[in-house]
């Protein structure tokens, strides 16, 4: 059933229209979106690198985009979700698509959808728009980030020339299953016969091996077919094309970024005949790759860090990064999460890194209330005594309080959700 008519052809009105178009925010399955793809005749003639996994997808996409851009390729990159603007999701030549171009593509996709007498979810619609724009621009290569899972994600209607699986952990369990075995099976379904499948996950569930056998993919795994060696001021990589020495550390901060960078270089090694890149391009690409909200430091006195960590695995990485950058003073957490996440698991990973929890409620129908978050903190043994826990109406109010309390030797860490980080980042950008 169609949503009410748009008031105008502005991007804001289009997005409101798309949000109401389908009865469910998420509906797993490829039939509807593939039907519209066929009606559009959307058959990409460029190589596709598909990036799936629980955590690390955004970093891998950004590094690949940066390296290939430095090599002179016209690169299309589709990621989600966005922090401040929908336009962030779709980039060509590292530039966000402008409103007018987006709206024209929305019009094309909507006409095809109506012709098929079907509806699409917000993400399905956006996926078709991204690839439609990449086809229109005749990009040399497209990088597509999987939204949720893999097997039944809209991105999977396209065939990957190279598939990347960054990690396998517990998240989106209502849709993907409640074990790593089930989740691994879903995520590894982006692999294709005789095509490279690059995996940065060391502890592989049996289900992934089953998918490798089912698809006949050319599988390469971290520590087996590729890897890295970290040194004081640089690092070395080894992979399908041999060793690469004295590489610069990625501009992206964090303990996992060498693992992510190795995954990118392995993918490029396997695609060298289609997309050759020089070591100069690799070096330049690594130091130019930036992405907001991934251990992003926006101030040093006090240290202010923004991180979208929203599941226990990402929280574990954040904990390691916080330990590696520990200040002399206290650490304040601006903390808000969605209700359908493993809130207790995230708290458990970070409870020893935080001195003061500033808890808020996200502006979303899926938000966990501040009261609920405080209850989870109590379950984890974090008491409201001694002023360790404070409650706020929203994330910005919590952040302002943190800034008022923190000295130059303290640290403020904003985490728990893309919503949490976007609210604070939008506020920071106004200062």
Tab-separated table of C-alpha atoms in Angstrom:
chain	number	residue	atom	x	y	z
A	1	UNK	CA	0.000	0.000	0.000
A	2	UNK	CA	1.384	3.379	-1.040
A	3	UNK	CA	2.129	6.082	1.502
A	4	UNK	CA	0.410	9.475	1.265
A	5	UNK	CA	1.574	11.700	-1.601
A	6	UNK	CA	4.645	13.872	-1.138
A	7	UNK	CA	4.153	17.571	-0.531
A	8	UNK	CA	7.097	18.414	-2.793
A	9	UNK	CA	10.070	16.858	-4.526
A	10	UNK	CA	12.531	17.957	-1.838
A	11	UNK	CA	14.890	15.355	-0.416
A	12	UNK	CA	13.296	15.713	3.030
A	13	UNK	CA	9.834	14.956	1.608
A	14	UNK	CA	11.155	12.018	-0.382
A	15	UNK	CA	12.740	10.519	2.745
A	16	UNK	CA	9.526	10.977	4.737
A	17	UNK	CA	7.614	9.290	1.903
A	18	UNK	CA	10.052	6.346	1.772
A	19	UNK	CA	9.932	5.808	5.538
A	20	UNK	CA	6.154	5.314	5.326
A	21	UNK	CA	6.141	3.333	2.085
A	22	UNK	CA	6.480	-0.156	3.556
A	23	UNK	CA	4.639	-1.515	6.615
A	24	UNK	CA	7.894	-2.789	8.170
A	25	UNK	CA	11.157	-0.925	8.707
A	26	UNK	CA	13.056	-4.155	8.053
A	27	UNK	CA	11.720	-7.073	6.028
A	28	UNK	CA	14.189	-9.757	5.061
A	29	UNK	CA	13.918	-11.141	1.523
A	30	UNK	CA	15.072	-10.410	-2.012
A	31	UNK	CA	11.970	-11.040	-4.114
A	32	UNK	CA	10.441	-7.539	-4.062
A	33	UNK	CA	13.660	-5.589	-4.489
A	34	UNK	CA	14.917	-7.926	-7.225
A	35	UNK	CA	11.623	-7.557	-9.081
A	36	UNK	CA	12.112	-3.786	-9.190
A	37	UNK	CA	15.775	-4.185	-10.169
A	38	UNK	CA	14.759	-6.294	-13.171
A	39	UNK	CA	12.083	-3.776	-14.144
A	40	UNK	CA	14.764	-1.067	-14.104
A	41	UNK	CA	17.153	-3.213	-16.134
A	42	UNK	CA	19.773	-2.522	-13.489
A	43	UNK	CA	22.707	-4.674	-14.631
A	44	UNK	CA	25.982	-3.157	-13.387
A	45	UNK	CA	28.863	-3.526	-15.811
A	46	UNK	CA	31.528	-2.552	-13.273
A	47	UNK	CA	33.298	-4.652	-10.619
A	48	UNK	CA	31.514	-4.811	-7.260
A	49	UNK	CA	33.246	-5.191	-3.890
A	50	UNK	CA	30.696	-6.225	-1.263
A	51	UNK	CA	31.492	-5.703	2.423
A	52	UNK	CA	29.596	-7.575	5.137
A	53	UNK	CA	30.205	-8.389	8.797
A	54	UNK	CA	29.157	-7.359	12.282
A	55	UNK	CA	31.716	-4.595	12.887
A	56	UNK	CA	34.358	-2.873	10.780
A	57	UNK	CA	32.354	-2.597	7.555
A	58	UNK	CA	32.434	1.198	7.409
A	59	UNK	CA	36.182	1.360	7.997
A	60	UNK	CA	36.904	-1.224	5.301
A	61	UNK	CA	34.639	0.545	2.792
A	62	UNK	CA	36.312	3.883	3.498
A	63	UNK	CA	39.857	2.545	3.122
A	64	UNK	CA	39.008	0.770	-0.136
A	65	UNK	CA	37.314	3.896	-1.458
A	66	UNK	CA	40.304	6.053	-0.539
A	67	UNK	CA	42.950	3.752	-2.067
A	68	UNK	CA	41.020	3.229	-5.314
A	69	UNK	CA	40.319	6.963	-5.559
A	70	UNK	CA	44.044	7.684	-5.161
A	71	UNK	CA	44.667	5.196	-7.984
A	72	UNK	CA	42.551	7.358	-10.283
A	73	UNK	CA	39.409	5.225	-10.445
A	74	UNK	CA	35.898	6.659	-10.393
A	75	UNK	CA	34.608	4.935	-7.249
A	76	UNK	CA	31.001	4.534	-6.151
A	77	UNK	CA	30.590	3.860	-2.436
A	78	UNK	CA	27.336	2.936	-0.668
A	79	UNK	CA	27.302	2.743	3.136
A	80	UNK	CA	24.767	2.997	5.948
A	81	UNK	CA	23.494	4.339	8.209
A	82	UNK	CA	24.325	8.039	7.978
A	83	UNK	CA	25.213	10.380	10.830
A	84	UNK	CA	24.055	13.830	9.720
A	85	UNK	CA	22.765	13.675	6.124
A	86	UNK	CA	21.247	10.943	3.964
A	87	UNK	CA	23.627	12.065	1.189
A	88	UNK	CA	26.524	10.529	3.175
A	89	UNK	CA	25.292	7.069	2.181
A	90	UNK	CA	26.035	7.439	-1.530
A	91	UNK	CA	29.329	8.856	-2.787
A	92	UNK	CA	30.981	9.077	-6.195
A	93	UNK	CA	34.603	10.210	-6.375
A	94	UNK	CA	34.455	10.643	-2.577
A	95	UNK	CA	31.753	13.303	-2.985
A	96	UNK	CA	28.265	12.961	-1.518
A	97	UNK	CA	25.439	12.887	-4.058
A	98	UNK	CA	23.575	16.203	-4.155
A	99	UNK	CA	19.875	16.472	-3.312
A	100	UNK	CA	18.684	17.059	-6.886
A	101	UNK	CA	20.489	14.022	-8.297
A	102	UNK	CA	19.173	11.860	-5.465
A	103	UNK	CA	15.604	13.004	-6.052
A	104	UNK	CA	15.775	12.270	-9.772
A	105	UNK	CA	16.894	8.723	-8.978
A	106	UNK	CA	14.165	8.361	-6.333
A	107	UNK	CA	11.671	9.273	-9.059
A	108	UNK	CA	13.030	6.596	-11.429
A	109	UNK	CA	13.002	3.885	-8.754
A	110	UNK	CA	9.515	4.824	-7.559
A	111	UNK	CA	8.100	4.670	-11.084
A	112	UNK	CA	9.556	1.175	-11.540
A	113	UNK	CA	8.264	0.117	-8.123
A	114	UNK	CA	4.755	1.279	-8.956
A	115	UNK	CA	4.939	-0.595	-12.250
A	116	UNK	CA	5.689	-3.748	-10.293
A	117	UNK	CA	2.782	-3.086	-7.874
A	118	UNK	CA	5.015	-3.673	-4.877
A	119	UNK	CA	6.502	-1.763	-1.966
A	120	UNK	CA	10.097	-1.431	-0.790
A	121	UNK	CA	11.671	-0.784	2.589
A	122	UNK	CA	13.695	2.388	3.122
A	123	UNK	CA	16.958	0.443	2.790
A	124	UNK	CA	15.842	-1.522	-0.281
A	125	UNK	CA	14.867	1.693	-2.030
A	126	UNK	CA	18.189	3.316	-1.113
A	127	UNK	CA	20.177	0.334	-2.382
A	128	UNK	CA	18.540	0.551	-5.805
A	129	UNK	CA	19.090	4.315	-5.867
A	130	UNK	CA	22.793	3.890	-5.095
A	131	UNK	CA	23.419	1.359	-7.854
A	132	UNK	CA	21.232	3.324	-10.283
A	133	UNK	CA	23.405	6.395	-9.669
A	134	UNK	CA	26.605	4.382	-10.045
A	135	UNK	CA	25.354	3.049	-13.396
A	136	UNK	CA	24.390	6.557	-14.526
A	137	UNK	CA	27.843	7.856	-13.562
A	138	UNK	CA	29.597	4.886	-15.229
A	139	UNK	CA	31.821	4.290	-12.221
A	140	UNK	CA	34.892	2.079	-12.572
A	141	UNK	CA	34.114	0.137	-9.377
A	142	UNK	CA	31.401	0.072	-6.704
A	143	UNK	CA	31.818	-0.688	-3.006
A	144	UNK	CA	28.556	-1.854	-1.439
A	145	UNK	CA	28.163	-2.224	2.321
A	146	UNK	CA	25.683	-4.883	3.436
A	147	UNK	CA	22.990	-3.409	5.667
A	148	UNK	CA	21.949	-6.384	7.783
A	149	UNK	CA	23.176	-9.965	7.530
A	150	UNK	CA	23.854	-10.814	3.912
A	151	UNK	CA	21.773	-13.668	2.540
A	152	UNK	CA	18.509	-11.705	2.512
A	153	UNK	CA	19.952	-8.176	2.453
A	154	UNK	CA	18.994	-6.010	-0.534
A	155	UNK	CA	22.647	-5.554	-1.522
A	156	UNK	CA	22.866	-9.305	-2.176
A	157	UNK	CA	20.705	-9.045	-5.334
A	158	UNK	CA	23.971	-8.011	-6.998
A	159	UNK	CA	26.907	-10.370	-7.534
A	160	UNK	CA	30.171	-9.474	-5.837
A	161	UNK	CA	33.413	-9.726	-7.780
A	162	UNK	CA	35.019	-9.758	-4.343
A	163	UNK	CA	33.198	-10.317	-1.034
A	164	UNK	CA	34.620	-9.234	2.317
A	165	UNK	CA	33.495	-10.533	5.707
A	166	UNK	CA	34.942	-8.321	8.444
A	167	UNK	CA	33.726	-10.063	11.608
A	168	UNK	CA	31.039	-12.354	12.983
A	169	UNK	CA	29.447	-11.543	16.305
A	170	UNK	CA	26.103	-11.280	18.043
A	171	UNK	CA	23.961	-8.398	16.768
A	172	UNK	CA	20.538	-8.056	15.085
A	173	UNK	CA	19.684	-11.414	16.641
A	174	UNK	CA	15.936	-10.947	16.074
A	175	UNK	CA	16.614	-11.180	12.340
A	176	UNK	CA	19.811	-13.227	11.976
A	177	UNK	CA	19.624	-15.778	14.781
A	178	UNK	CA	20.927	-15.976	18.325
A	179	UNK	CA	24.215	-17.821	17.721
A	180	UNK	CA	27.402	-17.111	15.771
A	181	UNK	CA	26.660	-20.240	13.729
A	182	UNK	CA	23.355	-18.815	12.485
A	183	UNK	CA	24.737	-15.318	11.995
A	184	UNK	CA	27.819	-16.608	10.150
A	185	UNK	CA	25.616	-18.564	7.734
A	186	UNK	CA	23.647	-15.400	6.903
A	187	UNK	CA	26.682	-13.176	6.476
A	188	UNK	CA	28.748	-15.593	4.371
A	189	UNK	CA	25.938	-15.862	1.811
A	190	UNK	CA	27.431	-12.884	-0.060
A	191	UNK	CA	30.193	-15.207	-1.353
A	192	UNK	CA	30.098	-16.171	-5.045
A	193	UNK	CA	31.458	-19.126	-7.013
A	194	UNK	CA	35.111	-18.802	-8.010
A	195	UNK	CA	35.235	-15.228	-6.693
A	196	UNK	CA	37.528	-14.080	-3.877
A	197	UNK	CA	35.943	-14.127	-0.410
A	198	UNK	CA	38.145	-12.303	2.108
A	199	UNK	CA	37.560	-12.957	5.807
A	200	UNK	CA	39.091	-11.026	8.709
A	201	UNK	CA	37.362	-13.249	11.302
A	202	UNK	CA	39.813	-15.755	12.792
A	203	UNK	CA	37.323	-17.790	14.852
A	204	UNK	CA	35.118	-19.111	12.049
A	205	UNK	CA	31.811	-20.856	12.807
A	206	UNK	CA	31.288	-24.140	10.946
A	207	UNK	CA	28.422	-22.495	9.065
A	208	UNK	CA	30.874	-20.238	7.235
A	209	UNK	CA	32.881	-23.246	6.074
A	210	UNK	CA	29.578	-24.713	4.877
A	211	UNK	CA	28.829	-21.570	2.867
A	212	UNK	CA	32.321	-21.660	1.348
A	213	UNK	CA	31.643	-25.242	0.236
A	214	UNK	CA	28.136	-24.364	-0.993
A	215	UNK	CA	29.272	-21.371	-3.058
A	216	UNK	CA	32.667	-22.565	-4.246
A	217	UNK	CA	34.199	-19.196	-3.383
A	218	UNK	CA	37.960	-18.594	-3.405
A	219	UNK	CA	38.370	-18.157	0.359
A	220	UNK	CA	41.192	-16.211	2.017
A	221	UNK	CA	41.345	-15.876	5.811
A	222	UNK	CA	43.331	-13.632	8.125
A	223	UNK	CA	46.480	-15.337	9.543
A	224	UNK	CA	46.241	-18.103	6.903
A	225	UNK	CA	46.315	-16.504	3.457
A	226	UNK	CA	47.102	-12.954	4.582
A	227	UNK	CA	48.217	-11.040	7.656
A	228	UNK	CA	50.283	-8.191	9.051
A	229	UNK	CA	53.166	-7.372	11.361
A	230	UNK	CA	53.013	-4.226	13.480
A	231	UNK	CA	56.144	-2.204	14.213
A	232	UNK	CA	56.767	0.994	16.179
A	233	UNK	CA	56.083	3.568	13.477
A	234	UNK	CA	54.876	1.445	10.558
A	235	UNK	CA	53.610	-1.993	9.601
A	236	UNK	CA	54.174	-4.771	7.058
A	237	UNK	CA	51.534	-6.705	5.130
A	238	UNK	CA	51.676	-10.140	3.525
A	239	UNK	CA	49.054	-11.540	1.178
A	240	UNK	CA	48.372	-13.159	-2.212
A	241	UNK	CA	50.930	-10.918	-3.985
A	242	UNK	CA	53.631	-11.247	-1.336
A	243	UNK	CA	54.989	-8.822	1.264
A	244	UNK	CA	54.550	-5.033	1.393
A	245	UNK	CA	56.918	-3.348	3.813
A	246	UNK	CA	57.020	-0.100	5.812
A	247	UNK	CA	53.394	0.931	5.331
A	248	UNK	CA	52.018	4.020	7.123
A	249	UNK	CA	49.452	3.474	9.866
A	250	UNK	CA	45.913	4.205	8.664
A	251	UNK	CA	44.501	7.614	9.537
A	252	UNK	CA	41.581	5.760	11.135
A	253	UNK	CA	42.325	5.280	14.828
A	254	UNK	CA	41.968	2.068	16.790
A	255	UNK	CA	43.481	-1.322	17.471
A	256	UNK	CA	41.464	-3.098	14.760
A	257	UNK	CA	42.457	-0.840	11.862
A	258	UNK	CA	45.523	-2.820	10.784
A	259	UNK	CA	43.290	-5.881	10.565
A	260	UNK	CA	40.822	-3.872	8.465
A	261	UNK	CA	43.598	-2.453	6.289
A	262	UNK	CA	45.043	-5.935	5.689
A	263	UNK	CA	41.620	-7.098	4.575
A	264	UNK	CA	41.446	-4.211	2.078
A	265	UNK	CA	44.910	-4.912	0.670
A	266	UNK	CA	44.069	-8.596	0.273
A	267	UNK	CA	40.922	-7.706	-1.667
A	268	UNK	CA	42.944	-5.421	-3.936
A	269	UNK	CA	45.556	-8.146	-4.426
A	270	UNK	CA	42.842	-10.520	-5.657
A	271	UNK	CA	41.456	-7.839	-8.013
A	272	UNK	CA	44.814	-6.634	-9.352
A	273	UNK	CA	44.037	-7.628	-12.948
A	274	UNK	CA	40.749	-5.691	-12.931
A	275	UNK	CA	41.846	-2.807	-10.702
A	276	UNK	CA	45.631	-2.456	-10.461
A	277	UNK	CA	46.871	-0.103	-7.749
A	278	UNK	CA	50.413	1.011	-6.947
A	279	UNK	CA	52.051	1.037	-3.539
A	280	UNK	CA	52.028	4.834	-3.734
A	281	UNK	CA	48.220	4.675	-4.083
A	282	UNK	CA	47.996	2.298	-1.104
A	283	UNK	CA	50.110	4.517	1.130
A	284	UNK	CA	48.271	7.688	0.155
A	285	UNK	CA	44.873	6.006	0.478
A	286	UNK	CA	45.563	4.736	3.989
A	287	UNK	CA	46.543	8.151	5.330
A	288	UNK	CA	43.638	9.945	3.603
A	289	UNK	CA	40.850	7.589	4.701
A	290	UNK	CA	38.655	9.244	7.315
A	291	UNK	CA	35.231	8.323	8.650
A	292	UNK	CA	33.246	10.148	11.350
A	293	UNK	CA	32.174	8.328	14.490
A	294	UNK	CA	34.817	5.595	14.541
A	295	UNK	CA	36.987	6.429	17.525
A	296	UNK	CA	36.866	9.985	16.238
A	297	UNK	CA	38.779	12.429	18.442
A	298	UNK	CA	37.286	15.927	18.192
A	299	UNK	CA	39.236	17.511	21.071
A	300	UNK	CA	42.354	16.813	23.120
A	301	UNK	CA	41.886	18.997	26.247
A	302	UNK	CA	39.668	17.479	27.401
A	303	UNK	CA	39.923	14.481	25.121
A	304	UNK	CA	36.546	14.001	23.392
A	305	UNK	CA	35.957	10.737	21.518
A	306	UNK	CA	32.945	9.781	19.400
A	307	UNK	CA	32.369	6.093	18.673
A	308	UNK	CA	29.270	4.385	17.245
A	309	UNK	CA	29.981	1.128	19.147
A	310	UNK	CA	26.569	-0.471	19.735
A	311	UNK	CA	27.219	-4.163	20.414
A	312	UNK	CA	29.528	-6.072	22.794
A	313	UNK	CA	32.118	-6.854	20.122
A	314	UNK	CA	32.464	-3.194	19.109
A	315	UNK	CA	32.433	-2.196	22.793
A	316	UNK	CA	35.339	-4.588	23.420
A	317	UNK	CA	37.349	-2.834	20.699
A	318	UNK	CA	36.394	0.555	22.148
A	319	UNK	CA	37.563	-0.625	25.577
A	320	UNK	CA	40.989	-1.548	24.167
A	321	UNK	CA	41.223	1.808	22.399
A	322	UNK	CA	40.277	3.673	25.585
A	323	UNK	CA	42.885	1.728	27.556
A	324	UNK	CA	45.525	2.696	24.982
A	325	UNK	CA	44.671	6.409	25.292
A	326	UNK	CA	43.991	6.617	29.024
A	327	UNK	CA	44.144	10.197	30.344
A	328	UNK	CA	45.476	11.358	33.703
A	329	UNK	CA	41.980	12.320	34.857
A	330	UNK	CA	38.453	10.886	34.809
A	331	UNK	CA	36.478	9.395	31.918
A	332	UNK	CA	32.887	10.571	31.387
A	333	UNK	CA	30.587	8.485	29.193
A	334	UNK	CA	27.699	10.018	27.251
A	335	UNK	CA	25.675	6.840	26.858
A	336	UNK	CA	22.448	6.060	24.988
A	337	UNK	CA	21.374	2.943	23.081
A	338	UNK	CA	18.540	1.321	21.177
A	339	UNK	CA	16.306	-1.102	23.071
A	340	UNK	CA	16.929	-4.030	20.695
A	341	UNK	CA	20.690	-4.079	21.380
A	342	UNK	CA	22.618	-6.095	23.982
A	343	UNK	CA	22.840	-3.205	26.429
A	344	UNK	CA	24.083	-5.253	29.374
A	345	UNK	CA	26.777	-6.841	27.187
A	346	UNK	CA	28.034	-3.410	26.075
A	347	UNK	CA	28.138	-2.157	29.672
A	348	UNK	CA	30.075	-5.235	30.793
A	349	UNK	CA	32.773	-4.558	28.199
A	350	UNK	CA	33.227	-0.924	29.207
A	351	UNK	CA	32.377	-0.711	32.909
A	352	UNK	CA	36.022	-0.658	33.998
A	353	UNK	CA	36.878	2.163	31.576
A	354	UNK	CA	34.237	4.659	32.715
A	355	UNK	CA	34.276	6.744	35.898
A	356	UNK	CA	30.982	8.597	35.383
A	357	UNK	CA	27.997	7.516	33.259
A	358	UNK	CA	25.817	10.278	31.764
A	359	UNK	CA	22.745	8.429	30.535
A	360	UNK	CA	20.175	9.745	28.047
A	361	UNK	CA	17.291	8.602	25.827
A	362	UNK	CA	17.754	8.613	22.049
A	363	UNK	CA	15.110	10.311	19.893
A	364	UNK	CA	13.860	7.115	18.237
A	365	UNK	CA	10.889	4.800	18.560
A	366	UNK	CA	13.436	2.017	19.182
A	367	UNK	CA	15.203	3.866	21.997
A	368	UNK	CA	15.979	2.357	25.368
A	369	UNK	CA	14.820	4.809	28.028
A	370	UNK	CA	17.358	6.350	30.358
A	371	UNK	CA	15.607	4.558	33.244
A	372	UNK	CA	16.101	1.209	31.500
A	373	UNK	CA	19.781	1.943	30.847
A	374	UNK	CA	20.314	2.874	34.489
A	375	UNK	CA	18.688	-0.393	35.549
A	376	UNK	CA	21.130	-2.283	33.292
A	377	UNK	CA	24.018	-0.338	34.818
A	378	UNK	CA	22.829	-1.406	38.286
A	379	UNK	CA	22.659	-5.046	37.121
A	380	UNK	CA	26.294	-4.721	36.012
A	381	UNK	CA	27.246	-3.516	39.491
A	382	UNK	CA	27.479	0.187	38.687
A	383	UNK	CA	25.741	2.044	41.480
A	384	UNK	CA	24.220	5.517	41.365
A	385	UNK	CA	25.961	6.176	44.663
A	386	UNK	CA	28.960	8.511	44.704
A	387	UNK	CA	27.533	10.362	41.695
A	388	UNK	CA	28.708	7.706	39.209
A	389	UNK	CA	25.437	7.781	37.215
A	390	UNK	CA	23.481	10.839	36.030
A	391	UNK	CA	20.323	10.977	33.926
A	392	UNK	CA	19.531	13.488	31.151
A	393	UNK	CA	16.677	14.246	28.798
A	394	UNK	CA	18.799	13.842	25.672
A	395	UNK	CA	22.355	13.213	24.505
A	396	UNK	CA	23.204	16.867	23.940
A	397	UNK	CA	22.233	17.774	27.534
A	398	UNK	CA	24.441	14.928	28.781
A	399	UNK	CA	27.316	16.112	26.591
A	400	UNK	CA	27.012	19.729	27.735
A	401	UNK	CA	27.114	18.544	31.365
A	402	UNK	CA	30.226	16.471	30.602
A	403	UNK	CA	31.946	19.485	29.043
A	404	UNK	CA	31.089	21.600	32.105
A	405	UNK	CA	32.473	18.994	34.513
A	406	UNK	CA	35.564	17.813	32.629
A	407	UNK	CA	38.977	19.347	33.197
A	408	UNK	CA	41.688	19.399	30.509
A	409	UNK	CA	43.079	16.124	31.897
A	410	UNK	CA	39.727	14.306	31.664
A	411	UNK	CA	38.119	12.409	28.808
A	412	UNK	CA	34.578	12.354	27.395
A	413	UNK	CA	33.520	9.322	25.359
A	414	UNK	CA	30.232	9.446	23.431
A	415	UNK	CA	29.013	5.983	22.387
A	416	UNK	CA	26.168	3.467	22.165
A	417	UNK	CA	24.530	4.180	18.813
A	418	UNK	CA	24.747	6.075	15.536
A	419	UNK	CA	21.915	8.195	16.970
A	420	UNK	CA	23.959	9.061	20.058
A	421	UNK	CA	26.989	10.123	18.039
A	422	UNK	CA	24.981	12.008	15.410
A	423	UNK	CA	23.166	14.101	18.025
A	424	UNK	CA	26.423	15.125	19.688
A	425	UNK	CA	28.324	15.589	16.410
A	426	UNK	CA	25.577	17.864	15.091
A	427	UNK	CA	25.875	19.927	18.289
A	428	UNK	CA	29.686	20.032	18.131
A	429	UNK	CA	29.523	21.270	14.532
A	430	UNK	CA	27.484	24.297	15.665
A	431	UNK	CA	30.113	25.430	18.193
